[in-house]
Coordinates of C-alpha atoms and ligand atoms in Angstrom, one line a residue:
X20 CA -72.7 24.3 -24.5
X21 CA -71.9 24.7 -28.1
X22 CA -72.4 22.7 -30.7
X23 CA -70.2 20.0 -31.9
X24 CA -70.0 21.5 -34.8
X25 CA -69.3 25.1 -33.1
X26 CA -66.5 23.1 -31.0
X27 CA -65.2 22.1 -34.2
X28 CA -64.8 25.6 -35.6
X29 CA -63.3 27.1 -32.6
X30 CA -60.5 24.1 -33.0
X31 CA -60.0 25.1 -36.8
X32 CA -59.8 28.5 -35.8
X33 CA -56.9 28.2 -33.2
X34 CA -55.0 26.4 -34.9
X35 CA -55.1 28.5 -38.2
X36 CA -54.6 31.5 -35.6
X37 CA -50.9 29.6 -34.7
X38 CA -49.7 29.4 -38.5
X39 CA -51.4 32.1 -40.5
X40 CA -53.6 28.8 -42.4
X41 CA -54.2 30.5 -46.2
X42 CA -57.3 32.7 -46.4
X43 CA -59.0 30.1 -49.0
X44 CA -58.7 26.8 -47.6
X45 CA -59.3 28.5 -43.7
X46 CA -62.8 29.6 -45.7
X47 CA -63.0 25.9 -46.8
X48 CA -63.1 24.3 -44.1
X49 CA -65.3 26.1 -42.8
X50 CA -68.4 24.5 -44.6
X51 CA -69.3 20.4 -45.8
X52 CA -68.5 20.6 -49.7
X53 CA -71.6 18.3 -49.3
X54 CA -74.2 17.5 -47.1
X55 CA -77.3 15.1 -47.4
X56 CA -80.0 14.8 -45.3
X57 CA -82.3 12.3 -46.5
X58 CA -85.6 10.5 -45.8
X59 CA -85.7 6.7 -45.4
X60 CA -89.2 4.5 -45.6
X61 CA -88.7 1.4 -43.5
X62 CA -90.8 -1.1 -43.6
X63 CA -91.6 -2.5 -40.2
X64 CA -92.2 -5.5 -38.6
X65 CA -95.7 -4.9 -37.5
X66 CA -96.6 -4.1 -41.6
X67 CA -96.5 0.0 -40.7
X68 CA -94.2 2.3 -42.5
X69 CA -91.6 4.9 -40.5
X70 CA -89.5 7.2 -41.6
X71 CA -86.3 7.7 -40.6
X72 CA -83.7 10.9 -41.1
X73 CA -80.6 9.5 -42.5
X74 CA -77.1 11.6 -43.5
X75 CA -73.8 11.4 -45.2
X76 CA -71.3 15.0 -44.8
X77 CA -68.9 14.8 -47.1
X78 CA -66.0 17.5 -45.7
X79 CA -63.8 18.0 -47.9
X80 CA -62.1 16.4 -50.6
X81 CA -58.8 18.3 -50.8
X82 CA -56.6 15.4 -50.3
X83 CA -58.1 12.5 -51.5
X84 CA -62.2 10.6 -51.8
X85 CA -64.5 11.0 -48.7
X86 CA -63.9 9.2 -45.8
X87 CA -65.6 8.1 -42.7
X88 CA -68.3 6.1 -40.6
X89 CA -72.4 6.1 -40.1
X90 CA -73.6 5.9 -37.1
X91 CA -77.1 4.7 -35.3
X92 CA -78.5 6.9 -32.8
X93 CA -81.6 9.1 -32.2
X94 CA -78.4 12.0 -31.6
X95 CA -78.0 11.9 -34.7
X96 CA -77.9 15.4 -36.5
X97 CA -76.8 17.5 -39.0
X98 CA -74.9 19.8 -37.2
X99 CA -73.0 16.1 -35.2
X100 CA -72.6 14.8 -38.2
X101 CA -71.0 18.1 -40.0
X102 CA -68.7 17.8 -36.9
X103 CA -67.5 14.2 -37.3
X104 CA -67.2 14.6 -40.9
X105 CA -64.5 17.9 -40.4
X106 CA -62.7 15.7 -37.7
X107 CA -62.1 12.8 -40.0
X108 CA -60.8 15.5 -42.7
X109 CA -58.2 17.0 -39.9
X110 CA -57.5 12.8 -38.8
X111 CA -56.6 11.6 -42.1
X112 CA -54.4 14.7 -42.9
X113 CA -52.8 14.4 -40.2
X114 CA -51.5 10.3 -40.5
X115 CA -50.5 11.2 -43.8
X116 CA -53.2 8.9 -45.2
X117 CA -54.5 10.5 -49.2
X118 CA -58.4 10.9 -48.1
X119 CA -61.0 13.2 -47.0
X120 CA -63.5 13.2 -44.5
X121 CA -67.0 12.5 -44.7
X122 CA -69.3 11.1 -41.8
X123 CA -73.2 10.0 -41.6
X124 CA -75.8 8.5 -39.9
X125 CA -79.1 7.8 -39.2
X126 CA -81.7 9.5 -36.2
X127 CA -82.8 6.1 -34.9
X128 CA -82.8 4.4 -31.7
X129 CA -80.9 1.2 -32.4
X130 CA -82.0 -0.6 -29.1
X131 CA -85.8 0.3 -30.2
X132 CA -85.0 -1.9 -33.4
X133 CA -85.3 -6.1 -34.4
X134 CA -82.9 -7.1 -35.9
X135 CA -84.2 -7.1 -39.7
X136 CA -85.7 -3.8 -38.9
X137 CA -81.5 -2.6 -38.6
X138 CA -80.9 -4.4 -41.9
X139 CA -83.6 -2.6 -43.2
X140 CA -82.2 1.1 -42.4
X141 CA -79.2 -0.3 -43.2
X142 CA -80.4 -1.1 -46.4
X143 CA -82.4 2.1 -47.5
X144 CA -79.4 4.8 -46.3
X145 CA -77.9 2.7 -49.4
X146 CA -80.5 3.3 -51.8
X147 CA -81.0 6.5 -50.5
X148 CA -77.4 7.1 -51.1
X149 CA -75.9 4.8 -53.6
X150 CA -75.2 7.9 -56.4
X151 CA -73.0 9.5 -54.0
X152 CA -71.1 7.1 -52.8
X153 CA -68.3 3.9 -54.1
X154 CA -64.7 3.0 -53.8
X155 CA -63.9 5.9 -55.8
X156 CA -65.8 8.6 -54.1
X157 CA -67.1 7.8 -50.3
X158 CA -66.6 5.0 -48.5
X159 CA -68.2 4.9 -45.2
X160 CA -67.4 2.3 -41.7
X161 CA -68.7 1.7 -38.6
X162 CA -69.0 4.0 -35.9
X163 CA -71.2 3.9 -33.2
X164 CA -73.8 1.4 -32.8
X165 CA -72.6 0.1 -36.5
X166 CA -70.4 -2.7 -36.7
X167 CA -69.2 -5.6 -39.5
X168 CA -73.4 -6.9 -39.3
X169 CA -74.3 -3.7 -40.5
X170 CA -71.3 -3.2 -42.9
X171 CA -72.0 -6.4 -44.5
X172 CA -76.0 -5.8 -45.2
X173 CA -74.0 -2.4 -46.7
X174 CA -72.3 -3.6 -49.1
X175 CA -74.3 -6.8 -50.0
X176 CA -77.2 -3.8 -51.1
X177 CA -74.4 -1.8 -52.7
X178 CA -73.2 -5.2 -54.5
X179 CA -77.6 -5.1 -56.0
X180 CA -78.1 -2.5 -57.2
X181 CA -74.2 -2.0 -59.0
X182 CA -74.8 -5.2 -60.6
X183 CA -70.9 -6.0 -59.1
X184 CA -69.4 -7.0 -55.9
X185 CA -67.7 -3.9 -54.8
X186 CA -66.1 -4.8 -51.3
X187 CA -64.0 -1.6 -51.7
X188 CA -67.4 0.3 -51.2
X189 CA -67.7 -0.2 -47.7
X190 CA -65.1 -1.2 -45.0
X191 CA -65.2 -2.6 -41.5
X192 CA -66.8 -5.9 -43.0
X193 CA -66.5 -9.2 -42.3
X194 CA -63.7 -10.7 -42.8
X195 CA -66.0 -12.9 -45.3
X196 CA -67.2 -10.3 -47.1
X197 CA -63.2 -9.0 -48.3
X198 CA -62.6 -7.3 -44.2
X199 CA -59.6 -7.4 -42.3
X200 CA -58.6 -8.9 -39.1
X201 CA -57.0 -6.3 -37.4
X202 CA -60.2 -4.2 -38.3
X203 CA -62.2 -5.0 -35.4
X204 CA -59.8 -3.6 -32.9
X205 CA -57.6 -1.1 -34.7
X206 CA -59.3 2.4 -33.3
X207 CA -57.9 0.6 -29.8
X208 CA -54.9 -0.5 -30.9
X209 CA -53.6 2.9 -32.8
X210 CA -54.3 5.1 -29.2
X211 CA -52.7 2.1 -27.7
X212 CA -49.6 2.0 -29.6
X213 CA -49.5 5.7 -28.4
X214 CA -49.8 5.2 -24.9
X215 CA -47.0 2.6 -24.5
X216 CA -44.9 5.3 -27.2
X217 CA -45.1 8.3 -24.1
X218 CA -45.1 5.4 -21.0
X219 CA -41.6 4.6 -23.3
X220 CA -40.5 8.1 -23.2
X221 CA -41.4 8.8 -19.6
X222 CA -39.7 5.4 -18.2
X223 CA -42.3 4.0 -16.5
X224 CA -43.9 0.4 -16.3
X225 CA -47.0 -1.0 -17.7
X226 CA -47.9 -1.4 -13.6
X227 CA -47.1 1.5 -12.8
X228 CA -49.7 3.4 -14.7
X229 CA -53.6 3.2 -14.0
X230 CA -56.4 3.6 -17.0
X231 CA -60.2 4.7 -16.4
X232 CA -61.8 4.3 -19.4
X233 CA -65.4 5.5 -20.3
X234 CA -67.5 3.7 -22.4
X235 CA -67.5 0.2 -23.5
X236 CA -68.0 -0.5 -26.7
X237 CA -65.8 -1.6 -29.8
X238 CA -63.1 1.5 -28.7
X239 CA -63.6 1.1 -24.9
X240 CA -63.9 -2.2 -24.4
X241 CA -60.9 -3.4 -26.9
X242 CA -58.6 -1.0 -25.1
X243 CA -59.2 -2.1 -21.6
X244 CA -58.4 -5.4 -23.2
X245 CA -55.2 -4.0 -24.5
X246 CA -53.7 -1.9 -21.4
X247 CA -55.0 -5.1 -19.4
X248 CA -52.9 -7.7 -21.4
X249 CA -49.9 -5.4 -21.1
X250 CA -50.1 -5.3 -17.7
X251 CA -51.4 -2.2 -17.3
X252 CA -54.4 -1.8 -14.0
X253 CA -57.7 -0.6 -15.0
X254 CA -59.0 0.7 -12.8
X255 CA -62.4 1.6 -14.0
X256 CA -64.9 1.4 -17.1
X257 CA -68.6 1.9 -17.6
X258 CA -71.0 2.1 -20.0
X259 CA -73.8 4.9 -20.2
X260 CA -75.8 3.2 -17.9
X261 CA -72.7 3.0 -15.0
X262 CA -69.8 2.4 -14.3
X263 CA -67.6 -0.6 -11.9
X264 CA -65.1 1.5 -9.7
X265 CA -61.9 -0.4 -8.1
X266 CA -61.4 1.4 -5.0
X267 CA -57.8 0.1 -4.3
X268 CA -55.2 -0.4 -7.0
X269 CA -56.6 -3.8 -7.4
X270 CA -58.2 -3.3 -10.8
X271 CA -60.4 -4.9 -13.2
X272 CA -60.0 -8.1 -15.6
X273 CA -62.2 -6.6 -18.1
X274 CA -62.7 -9.5 -20.0
X275 CA -64.8 -10.9 -16.9
X276 CA -66.9 -7.3 -17.6
X277 CA -67.4 -8.2 -20.7
X278 CA -69.2 -11.2 -20.2
X279 CA -70.8 -9.5 -17.4
X280 CA -71.9 -7.5 -20.0
X281 CA -73.0 -10.0 -22.6
X282 CA -75.1 -11.6 -19.5
X283 CA -76.7 -8.7 -18.3
X284 CA -76.6 -5.6 -20.8
X285 CA -74.8 -3.1 -18.5
X286 CA -72.9 -3.2 -15.8
X287 CA -75.7 -2.2 -13.1
X288 CA -77.7 -4.8 -11.5
X289 CA -75.1 -6.8 -12.6
X290 CA -73.7 -9.5 -9.8
X291 CA -70.2 -8.1 -10.8
X292 CA -68.7 -7.9 -7.4
X293 CA -69.2 -11.8 -7.8
X294 CA -66.8 -12.2 -10.7
X295 CA -64.6 -9.9 -10.8
X296 CA -61.6 -8.9 -7.7
X297 CA -62.8 -7.7 -4.4
X298 CA -63.8 -3.7 -4.0
X299 CA -65.1 -2.4 -7.6
X300 CA -68.0 -0.9 -6.9
X301 CA -70.9 0.4 -8.8
X302 CA -70.8 3.8 -9.5
X303 CA -72.8 6.6 -12.1
X304 CA -71.5 6.7 -15.4
X305 CA -69.8 9.7 -15.5
X306 CA -68.0 8.4 -12.1
X307 CA -65.3 7.5 -14.3
X308 CA -63.6 10.5 -16.0
X309 CA -63.2 11.7 -12.5
X310 CA -61.7 9.5 -10.9
X311 CA -58.5 8.4 -8.9
X312 CA -55.8 7.2 -12.5
X313 CA -53.0 8.5 -14.3
X314 CA -54.3 7.8 -17.9
X315 CA -58.2 8.7 -18.4
X316 CA -59.3 7.1 -21.7
X317 CA -63.2 9.1 -23.1
X318 CA -64.5 6.1 -25.7
X319 CA -68.2 7.1 -25.9
X320 CA -69.3 10.7 -27.3
X321 CA -68.4 14.0 -27.7
X322 CA -68.7 17.0 -25.4
X323 CA -68.2 14.8 -21.5
X324 CA -65.1 16.5 -20.3
X325 CA -66.2 20.3 -20.1
X326 CA -66.3 22.9 -17.7
X327 CA -67.9 21.5 -15.1
X328 CA -65.4 18.5 -14.5
X329 CA -62.2 18.8 -16.3
X330 CA -60.6 21.0 -12.4
X331 CA -61.6 17.1 -11.1
X332 CA -59.5 15.5 -13.4
X333 CA -56.6 13.5 -11.4
X334 CA -55.1 12.0 -14.7
X335 CA -52.2 13.7 -15.9
X336 CA -53.5 11.8 -20.0
X337 CA -55.7 11.7 -22.2
X338 CA -55.7 9.7 -24.6
X339 CA -59.1 11.0 -26.6
X340 CA -60.7 7.3 -28.3
X341 CA -64.2 9.2 -28.8
X342 CA -64.5 12.3 -30.8
X343 CA -64.8 15.5 -29.8
X344 CA -65.2 14.2 -26.1
X345 CA -62.8 17.8 -25.3
X346 CA -65.4 21.0 -24.4
X347 CA -62.4 23.6 -26.3
X348 CA -63.5 25.5 -22.7
X349 CA -62.2 22.7 -21.0
X350 CA -59.3 22.4 -23.4
X351 CA -57.9 25.4 -21.9
X352 CA -57.8 24.5 -18.4
X353 CA -55.9 21.3 -18.6
X354 CA -53.4 22.8 -20.8
X355 CA -53.1 25.0 -18.4
X356 CA -53.1 22.0 -15.2
X357 CA -50.7 20.5 -17.7
X358 CA -52.3 17.6 -18.2
X359 CA -51.7 16.4 -21.4
X360 CA -54.1 15.9 -24.2
X361 CA -53.8 13.1 -27.4
X362 CA -56.2 14.4 -29.5
X363 CA -59.0 12.5 -30.8
X364 CA -57.7 13.6 -34.6
X365 CA -54.5 11.2 -33.8
X366 CA -55.6 9.0 -30.8
X367 CA -58.4 7.2 -32.6
X368 CA -56.7 7.5 -35.5
X369 CA -56.1 3.5 -36.3
X370 CA -59.4 3.3 -37.4
X371 CA -59.3 4.5 -40.3
X372 CA -55.6 3.8 -41.0
X373 CA -56.8 0.6 -41.4
X374 CA -59.9 1.0 -42.7
X375 CA -57.9 2.8 -46.0
X376 CA -55.4 -0.7 -45.6
X377 CA -58.6 -2.6 -46.0
X378 CA -59.3 -0.7 -48.7
X379 CA -55.7 -0.6 -50.4
X380 CA -56.4 -4.5 -50.4
X381 CA -59.9 -5.0 -52.0
X382 CA -58.9 -2.4 -54.5
X383 CA -55.7 -4.1 -55.2
X384 CA -56.8 -7.9 -54.7
X385 CA -53.8 -8.3 -52.0
X386 CA -54.3 -9.8 -48.8
X387 CA -51.4 -8.7 -45.4
X388 CA -51.3 -10.5 -42.7
X389 CA -53.1 -9.3 -39.1
X390 CA -49.2 -9.1 -38.0
X391 CA -48.1 -6.9 -40.9
X392 CA -51.2 -4.4 -40.6
X393 CA -50.4 -4.2 -36.7
X394 CA -47.1 -3.1 -38.0
X395 CA -47.8 -0.9 -40.9
X396 CA -50.4 0.6 -38.2
X397 CA -47.8 1.0 -35.3
X398 CA -45.2 2.4 -37.6
X399 CA -48.0 5.1 -39.2
X400 CA -49.2 6.5 -36.7
X401 CA -46.0 6.7 -34.3
X402 CA -44.5 8.8 -37.8
X403 CA -47.3 11.1 -37.3
X404 CA -46.9 11.8 -33.6
X405 CA -43.5 12.4 -34.1
X406 CA -44.1 14.7 -37.1
X407 CA -46.5 16.3 -34.6
X408 CA -44.7 16.7 -31.7
X409 CA -42.1 18.7 -33.7
X410 CA -44.4 20.6 -34.9
X411 CA -45.8 21.4 -31.2
X412 CA -41.8 22.3 -30.6
X413 CA -41.7 24.8 -33.8
X414 CA -45.6 26.9 -32.9
X415 CA -44.8 26.2 -29.5
X416 CA -49.0 24.8 -29.8
X417 CA -50.9 21.9 -27.6
X418 CA -50.9 19.0 -28.6
X419 CA -54.2 19.3 -30.5
X420 CA -53.4 22.4 -31.8
X421 CA -50.3 20.9 -34.0
X422 CA -52.1 17.7 -34.6
X423 CA -54.2 20.1 -36.2
X424 CA -50.9 22.0 -38.0
X425 CA -50.3 19.2 -39.4
X426 CA -53.4 18.0 -41.0
X427 CA -53.5 21.8 -42.1
X428 CA -50.3 21.8 -43.8
X429 CA -50.1 19.6 -46.0
X430 CA -53.8 20.5 -47.2
X431 CA -52.6 23.8 -47.7
X432 CA -49.2 22.5 -50.1
X433 CA -51.8 20.3 -52.1
X434 CA -53.8 23.2 -52.6
X435 CA -50.6 24.8 -53.5
X436 CA -49.9 22.0 -56.1
X437 CA -52.6 22.0 -57.7
X438 CA -53.2 26.3 -57.7
Ligands
LIG17 P1 -70.2 1.5 -29.2 O1 -71.1 1.7 -30.1 O2 -69.3 0.3 -29.6 O3 -69.9 1.8 -28.2 C1 -69.6 3.0 -27.5 C2 -70.1 2.8 -25.9 O4 -70.2 3.5 -25.4 C3 -70.8 1.7 -25.3 O5 -70.6 1.3 -24.0 C4 -72.1 2.9 -24.5 O6 -72.5 2.5 -23.8 C5 -71.5 3.7 -24.0 N1 -71.6 5.1 -23.7 C6 -73.1 5.8 -25.0 N2 -73.1 7.4 -24.3 C7 -72.3 7.2 -23.2 C8 -72.5 7.9 -22.0 N3 -73.3 9.0 -22.2 N4 -71.2 7.9 -21.3 C9 -70.9 7.0 -20.7 N5 -71.1 5.6 -22.0 C10 -71.8 5.8 -23.1 O7 -69.0 2.9 -30.5 P2 -67.3 2.9 -30.9 O8 -68.2 2.6 -31.5 O9 -66.8 2.5 -29.1 O10 -67.4 4.0 -30.6 C11 -67.1 5.8 -29.2 C12 -66.3 6.7 -29.4 O11 -65.3 6.8 -30.8 C13 -67.3 7.5 -30.6 O12 -66.7 8.8 -30.9 C14 -67.0 7.0 -32.0 O13 -67.0 8.1 -32.8 C15 -65.5 7.2 -31.4 N6 -64.0 6.7 -32.6 C16 -65.1 5.1 -32.9 C17 -64.4 4.3 -33.8 C18 -64.4 2.2 -34.6 O14 -63.6 2.3 -34.9 N7 -64.8 2.3 -33.4 C19 -63.2 5.0 -34.7 C20 -63.0 6.2 -34.3 C21 -63.9 6.9 -33.5

């Protein structure tokens, strides 16, 4: 299987070929502007010192400062952060933000660390990269296994070094640290607004749409709750170890699923059947991908929809909340089969849109209400959807290619203006 960065470059080349992309811009987009790899010496609870590897890829700043999350996982490597930072650059451009793309992480299994060790890893990442990040250079945010608590440690470390309160240095913070209430659910909410738009265009009722979601973290769990609250039927959810599958159309209550996860840590071996409606069974974590449903929402990690399962997918609509869940080869299969794919660079852009709103409010000392923030998000992501749809018509391309073309045209215009 290709690496995430190889997949990203293959997506770029395909879109570039459909629109006669400026050759200089095409060449620029094949490499990050800067890739920082740092050693993080961290004191462990037993008194020993462990060296972790930290990353920050600053892919592209054509449209503005670098923006993108920080991921803690033992799979983090240079290739992955390069790919994720490239997708961030495309995403911010595709939804009309004045931002470039970045991404970072630490190669660590966060479950193997105590809370104190996790805090020391977070602070070490900031100390090592302090010189290259900041509110007017590069503004990180949460991603897989990082959250407002981690952002709180990071912004506190940044403030200590800077000697001044700088809330705009990080987004996705707790409200008490200068964050915005709407950020926690914004990634899912953006995807949900798109799902609602598509449902209305097809003249369907929420109850007629059966939704399966892979991943039950920040993105997946909030999405499950949003669609459930709106009257859709959640027929499957999964985490990295197992899945809950509703065999009939009775559906799963994601709030109860959340309770179970809180108590048992995973769906596996949990007494879920006793807590929820009947006819729910526990399956493998990948079972949700190919289960009988109308809408599939990958919200876990990369490369989950591949040549090995693309033919078996039963959903007619895929909303990619995860980054890079579909390989380019699987994309071709889905396209041929007429499965509509709303690509990651649009589907999960709600997170970076509201992150931008948080940064903007911190920079301008403003505070918007949650409703105001959500409404701005709804308008911004819906406008991007319409603009991309028009390009898909014009260039006769898939939605992914249309989103890339939209982003690349914005970058091309900005470069032309600066020459
Ligand atoms: P998270 O750590 O909160 O949750 C990840 C979930 O995926 C967990 O439930 C985990 O058990 C599950 N998982 C991990 N590996 C899996 C596997 N192989 N099979 C099935 N499930 C697996 O992370 P998150 O913030 O929800 O991010 C999920 C995806 O969404 C990532 O691709 C991330 O880049 C993307 N994303 C998140 C945000 C955000 O604001 N959180 C924004 C944009 C994109």
